[in-house]
Amino acid sequence: MRALSFIGLTILLASDAAAAEAPVSPASTIAEASTEIRDHQAIPELDAAIKNARFVLLGEPWHGDGGAIALRSDIVRYLTIRHGFDVIVFEADFFAMHRGWQAVADGGSVKTFAQQNIYSFWSQSKSAGSLWSFVDDQHRNKRRLDVAG
């Protein structure tokens, strides 16, 4: 499991792939580097910062910053496709998220799940639209990408 997290509306990414590549100690599971991503040109710095981390946290300047939400959505897509992260964790009700995601697994709508369980600036804003389209595409094409809280 590689996970992305929106804890404190930060993104946590986590992955088992990194664990399979090397022995894992608690200190090695979290990227020790900190990289400020200001634009799409910073991808090499992001790759260098995460290395084989199993968890990646993406911060934010403040809740509801549309530009930051859009950029983090792009980073989530990149890290999922390029590095195999397959869990996105949001700051949200753990039990509601678990039950809601089970409904998606049973054929429910990703969009409805997000609207019912995740803060509106993440679930309903135009800035996050590409994230939910990506999650829906992954789900419809049977690619592993779980959403949790």
PDB file of C-alpha atoms in Angstrom:
ATOM      1  CA  MET A   1       0.000   0.000   0.000  1.00  0.00           C
ATOM      2  CA  ARG A   2       1.286   3.449  -0.953  1.00  0.00           C
ATOM      3  CA  ALA A   3      -0.911   6.209   0.412  1.00  0.00           C
ATOM      4  CA  LEU A   4      -1.680   9.866  -0.227  1.00  0.00           C
ATOM      5  CA  SER A   5      -3.195  11.697   2.687  1.00  0.00           C
ATOM      6  CA  PHE A   6      -5.258  14.772   3.089  1.00  0.00           C
ATOM      7  CA  ILE A   7      -4.725  14.668   6.869  1.00  0.00           C
ATOM      8  CA  GLY A   8      -5.329  18.141   8.154  1.00  0.00           C
ATOM      9  CA  LEU A   9      -6.121  18.528   4.503  1.00  0.00           C
ATOM     10  CA  THR A  10      -2.658  17.414   3.845  1.00  0.00           C
ATOM     11  CA  ILE A  11      -2.234  14.542   1.454  1.00  0.00           C
ATOM     12  CA  LEU A  12      -0.808  11.250   2.677  1.00  0.00           C
ATOM     13  CA  LEU A  13       0.305   8.759   0.064  1.00  0.00           C
ATOM     14  CA  ALA A  14       1.278   5.227   0.999  1.00  0.00           C
ATOM     15  CA  SER A  15       2.623   2.224  -0.860  1.00  0.00           C
ATOM     16  CA  ASP A  16       3.573  -1.398  -0.368  1.00  0.00           C
ATOM     17  CA  ALA A  17       5.737  -1.301  -3.508  1.00  0.00           C
ATOM     18  CA  ALA A  18       8.465   0.615  -1.711  1.00  0.00           C
ATOM     19  CA  ALA A  19       8.369  -1.914   1.111  1.00  0.00           C
ATOM     20  CA  ALA A  20       8.954  -4.741  -1.342  1.00  0.00           C
ATOM     21  CA  GLU A  21      12.039  -3.008  -2.731  1.00  0.00           C
ATOM     22  CA  ALA A  22      13.995  -2.674   0.498  1.00  0.00           C
ATOM     23  CA  PRO A  23      13.882  -3.631   4.169  1.00  0.00           C
ATOM     24  CA  VAL A  24      11.596  -1.211   5.981  1.00  0.00           C
ATOM     25  CA  SER A  25      12.392   0.462   9.229  1.00  0.00           C
ATOM     26  CA  PRO A  26       9.965   2.942  10.792  1.00  0.00           C
ATOM     27  CA  ALA A  27      12.311   5.812  10.010  1.00  0.00           C
ATOM     28  CA  SER A  28      12.590   4.863   6.339  1.00  0.00           C
ATOM     29  CA  THR A  29       8.863   4.744   5.620  1.00  0.00           C
ATOM     30  CA  ILE A  30       8.412   8.513   5.628  1.00  0.00           C
ATOM     31  CA  ALA A  31      10.263  10.760   3.231  1.00  0.00           C
ATOM     32  CA  GLU A  32      12.872  12.654   5.203  1.00  0.00           C
ATOM     33  CA  ALA A  33      13.163  15.430   2.641  1.00  0.00           C
ATOM     34  CA  SER A  34      10.834  18.364   2.391  1.00  0.00           C
ATOM     35  CA  THR A  35      10.179  19.828  -1.019  1.00  0.00           C
ATOM     36  CA  GLU A  36       8.127  22.889  -1.788  1.00  0.00           C
ATOM     37  CA  ILE A  37       6.275  22.338  -5.042  1.00  0.00           C
ATOM     38  CA  ARG A  38       5.539  25.715  -6.586  1.00  0.00           C
ATOM     39  CA  ASP A  39       4.733  24.580 -10.101  1.00  0.00           C
ATOM     40  CA  HIS A  40       4.858  21.616 -12.462  1.00  0.00           C
ATOM     41  CA  GLN A  41       8.567  22.184 -13.138  1.00  0.00           C
ATOM     42  CA  ALA A  42       9.436  20.814  -9.683  1.00  0.00           C
ATOM     43  CA  ILE A  43       8.713  17.152 -10.491  1.00  0.00           C
ATOM     44  CA  PRO A  44      12.414  16.068 -10.372  1.00  0.00           C
ATOM     45  CA  GLU A  45      12.656  17.568  -6.874  1.00  0.00           C
ATOM     46  CA  LEU A  46       9.509  15.704  -5.852  1.00  0.00           C
ATOM     47  CA  ASP A  47      10.915  12.416  -7.178  1.00  0.00           C
ATOM     48  CA  ALA A  48      14.163  13.008  -5.284  1.00  0.00           C
ATOM     49  CA  ALA A  49      12.318  13.886  -2.072  1.00  0.00           C
ATOM     50  CA  ILE A  50      10.092  10.823  -1.945  1.00  0.00           C
ATOM     51  CA  LYS A  51      12.644   8.223  -3.096  1.00  0.00           C
ATOM     52  CA  ASN A  52      11.234   4.939  -1.738  1.00  0.00           C
ATOM     53  CA  ALA A  53       8.954   6.465   0.885  1.00  0.00           C
ATOM     54  CA  ARG A  54       5.801   4.553   1.681  1.00  0.00           C
ATOM     55  CA  PHE A  55       4.033   7.676   2.951  1.00  0.00           C
ATOM     56  CA  VAL A  56       4.008  11.171   1.488  1.00  0.00           C
ATOM     57  CA  LEU A  57       2.258  14.142   3.069  1.00  0.00           C
ATOM     58  CA  LEU A  58       1.272  17.100   0.924  1.00  0.00           C
ATOM     59  CA  GLY A  59       0.618  20.300   2.858  1.00  0.00           C
ATOM     60  CA  GLU A  60      -1.419  23.383   2.047  1.00  0.00           C
ATOM     61  CA  PRO A  61      -1.171  27.113   2.703  1.00  0.00           C
ATOM     62  CA  TRP A  62      -4.789  27.224   3.958  1.00  0.00           C
ATOM     63  CA  HIS A  63      -8.096  25.375   3.476  1.00  0.00           C
ATOM     64  CA  GLY A  64      -9.833  26.229   0.244  1.00  0.00           C
ATOM     65  CA  ASP A  65      -6.868  27.545  -1.776  1.00  0.00           C
ATOM     66  CA  GLY A  66      -8.026  26.620  -5.289  1.00  0.00           C
ATOM     67  CA  GLY A  67      -4.566  26.794  -6.852  1.00  0.00           C
ATOM     68  CA  ALA A  68      -3.080  24.556  -4.165  1.00  0.00           C
ATOM     69  CA  ILE A  69      -5.975  22.092  -4.458  1.00  0.00           C
ATOM     70  CA  ALA A  70      -5.532  21.864  -8.236  1.00  0.00           C
ATOM     71  CA  LEU A  71      -1.757  21.412  -7.927  1.00  0.00           C
ATOM     72  CA  ARG A  72      -2.104  18.736  -5.232  1.00  0.00           C
ATOM     73  CA  SER A  73      -4.661  16.951  -7.417  1.00  0.00           C
ATOM     74  CA  ASP A  74      -2.052  16.879 -10.208  1.00  0.00           C
ATOM     75  CA  ILE A  75       0.604  15.635  -7.784  1.00  0.00           C
ATOM     76  CA  VAL A  76      -1.708  12.860  -6.550  1.00  0.00           C
ATOM     77  CA  ARG A  77      -2.285  11.743 -10.143  1.00  0.00           C
ATOM     78  CA  TYR A  78       1.463  11.844 -10.863  1.00  0.00           C
ATOM     79  CA  LEU A  79       2.457   9.910  -7.739  1.00  0.00           C
ATOM     80  CA  THR A  80      -0.250   7.321  -8.336  1.00  0.00           C
ATOM     81  CA  ILE A  81       0.756   6.709 -11.940  1.00  0.00           C
ATOM     82  CA  ARG A  82       4.524   7.167 -11.661  1.00  0.00           C
ATOM     83  CA  HIS A  83       5.238   5.784  -8.174  1.00  0.00           C
ATOM     84  CA  GLY A  84       2.355   3.377  -7.541  1.00  0.00           C
ATOM     85  CA  PHE A  85       0.684   5.127  -4.615  1.00  0.00           C
ATOM     86  CA  ASP A  86      -2.744   3.576  -4.205  1.00  0.00           C
ATOM     87  CA  VAL A  87      -4.405   5.051  -1.112  1.00  0.00           C
ATOM     88  CA  ILE A  88      -5.573   8.638  -0.648  1.00  0.00           C
ATOM     89  CA  VAL A  89      -6.374   9.594   2.938  1.00  0.00           C
ATOM     90  CA  PHE A  90      -8.432  12.720   3.633  1.00  0.00           C
ATOM     91  CA  GLU A  91      -9.136  14.584   6.837  1.00  0.00           C
ATOM     92  CA  ALA A  92     -12.647  13.211   7.282  1.00  0.00           C
ATOM     93  CA  ASP A  93     -14.799  10.923   9.394  1.00  0.00           C
ATOM     94  CA  PHE A  94     -13.005   7.549   9.439  1.00  0.00           C
ATOM     95  CA  PHE A  95     -16.151   5.427   9.760  1.00  0.00           C
ATOM     96  CA  ALA A  96     -18.209   7.367   7.193  1.00  0.00           C
ATOM     97  CA  MET A  97     -15.317   7.242   4.719  1.00  0.00           C
ATOM     98  CA  HIS A  98     -14.923   3.490   5.205  1.00  0.00           C
ATOM     99  CA  ARG A  99     -18.623   2.788   4.781  1.00  0.00           C
ATOM    100  CA  GLY A 100     -18.908   5.215   1.860  1.00  0.00           C
ATOM    101  CA  TRP A 101     -15.956   3.667   0.041  1.00  0.00           C
ATOM    102  CA  GLN A 102     -17.510   0.220   0.518  1.00  0.00           C
ATOM    103  CA  ALA A 103     -20.578   1.566  -1.305  1.00  0.00           C
ATOM    104  CA  VAL A 104     -18.326   2.686  -4.182  1.00  0.00           C
ATOM    105  CA  ALA A 105     -16.746  -0.779  -4.291  1.00  0.00           C
ATOM    106  CA  ASP A 106     -20.273  -2.186  -4.581  1.00  0.00           C
ATOM    107  CA  GLY A 107     -20.982  -0.021  -7.639  1.00  0.00           C
ATOM    108  CA  GLY A 108     -21.773   3.354  -6.081  1.00  0.00           C
ATOM    109  CA  SER A 109     -20.729   6.706  -7.505  1.00  0.00           C
ATOM    110  CA  VAL A 110     -17.310   8.165  -6.648  1.00  0.00           C
ATOM    111  CA  LYS A 111     -18.729  11.686  -7.025  1.00  0.00           C
ATOM    112  CA  THR A 112     -21.615  10.978  -4.623  1.00  0.00           C
ATOM    113  CA  PHE A 113     -19.203   9.357  -2.161  1.00  0.00           C
ATOM    114  CA  ALA A 114     -16.978  12.448  -2.199  1.00  0.00           C
ATOM    115  CA  GLN A 115     -19.882  14.893  -1.860  1.00  0.00           C
ATOM    116  CA  GLN A 116     -21.323  13.001   1.104  1.00  0.00           C
ATOM    117  CA  ASN A 117     -18.086  12.360   3.005  1.00  0.00           C
ATOM    118  CA  ILE A 118     -15.414  14.960   2.189  1.00  0.00           C
ATOM    119  CA  TYR A 119     -15.330  18.709   2.804  1.00  0.00           C
ATOM    120  CA  SER A 120     -16.873  20.636  -0.095  1.00  0.00           C
ATOM    121  CA  PHE A 121     -13.678  22.445  -1.117  1.00  0.00           C
ATOM    122  CA  TRP A 122     -12.253  18.991  -1.895  1.00  0.00           C
ATOM    123  CA  SER A 123     -15.371  17.219  -3.088  1.00  0.00           C
ATOM    124  CA  GLN A 124     -17.295  19.892  -4.971  1.00  0.00           C
ATOM    125  CA  SER A 125     -14.860  22.603  -6.014  1.00  0.00           C
ATOM    126  CA  LYS A 126     -13.877  23.067  -9.635  1.00  0.00           C
ATOM    127  CA  SER A 127     -10.224  22.926  -8.551  1.00  0.00           C
ATOM    128  CA  ALA A 128     -10.601  19.333  -7.349  1.00  0.00           C
ATOM    129  CA  GLY A 129     -12.642  18.154 -10.331  1.00  0.00           C
ATOM    130  CA  SER A 130      -9.655  16.533 -12.036  1.00  0.00           C
ATOM    131  CA  LEU A 131      -8.860  14.558  -8.864  1.00  0.00           C
ATOM    132  CA  TRP A 132     -12.338  13.000  -8.717  1.00  0.00           C
ATOM    133  CA  SER A 133     -12.335  12.304 -12.452  1.00  0.00           C
ATOM    134  CA  PHE A 134      -9.024  10.501 -11.974  1.00  0.00           C
ATOM    135  CA  VAL A 135     -10.286   8.498  -8.964  1.00  0.00           C
ATOM    136  CA  ASP A 136     -13.427   7.569 -10.893  1.00  0.00           C
ATOM    137  CA  ASP A 137     -11.386   6.519 -13.943  1.00  0.00           C
ATOM    138  CA  GLN A 138      -9.102   4.360 -11.780  1.00  0.00           C
ATOM    139  CA  HIS A 139     -12.118   2.737 -10.119  1.00  0.00           C
ATOM    140  CA  ARG A 140     -14.013   2.103 -13.383  1.00  0.00           C
ATOM    141  CA  ASN A 141     -10.910   0.536 -14.947  1.00  0.00           C
ATOM    142  CA  LYS A 142     -10.321  -1.718 -11.920  1.00  0.00           C
ATOM    143  CA  ARG A 143      -7.011  -0.081 -10.966  1.00  0.00           C
ATOM    144  CA  ARG A 144      -6.264  -0.044  -7.260  1.00  0.00           C
ATOM    145  CA  LEU A 145      -6.821   3.383  -5.754  1.00  0.00           C
ATOM    146  CA  ASP A 146      -8.614   3.504  -2.420  1.00  0.00           C
ATOM    147  CA  VAL A 147      -9.932   6.563  -0.630  1.00  0.00           C
ATOM    148  CA  ALA A 148     -10.012   6.660   3.176  1.00  0.00           C
ATOM    149  CA  GLY A 149     -10.270   9.087   6.050  1.00  0.00           C
TER     150      GLY A 149
END
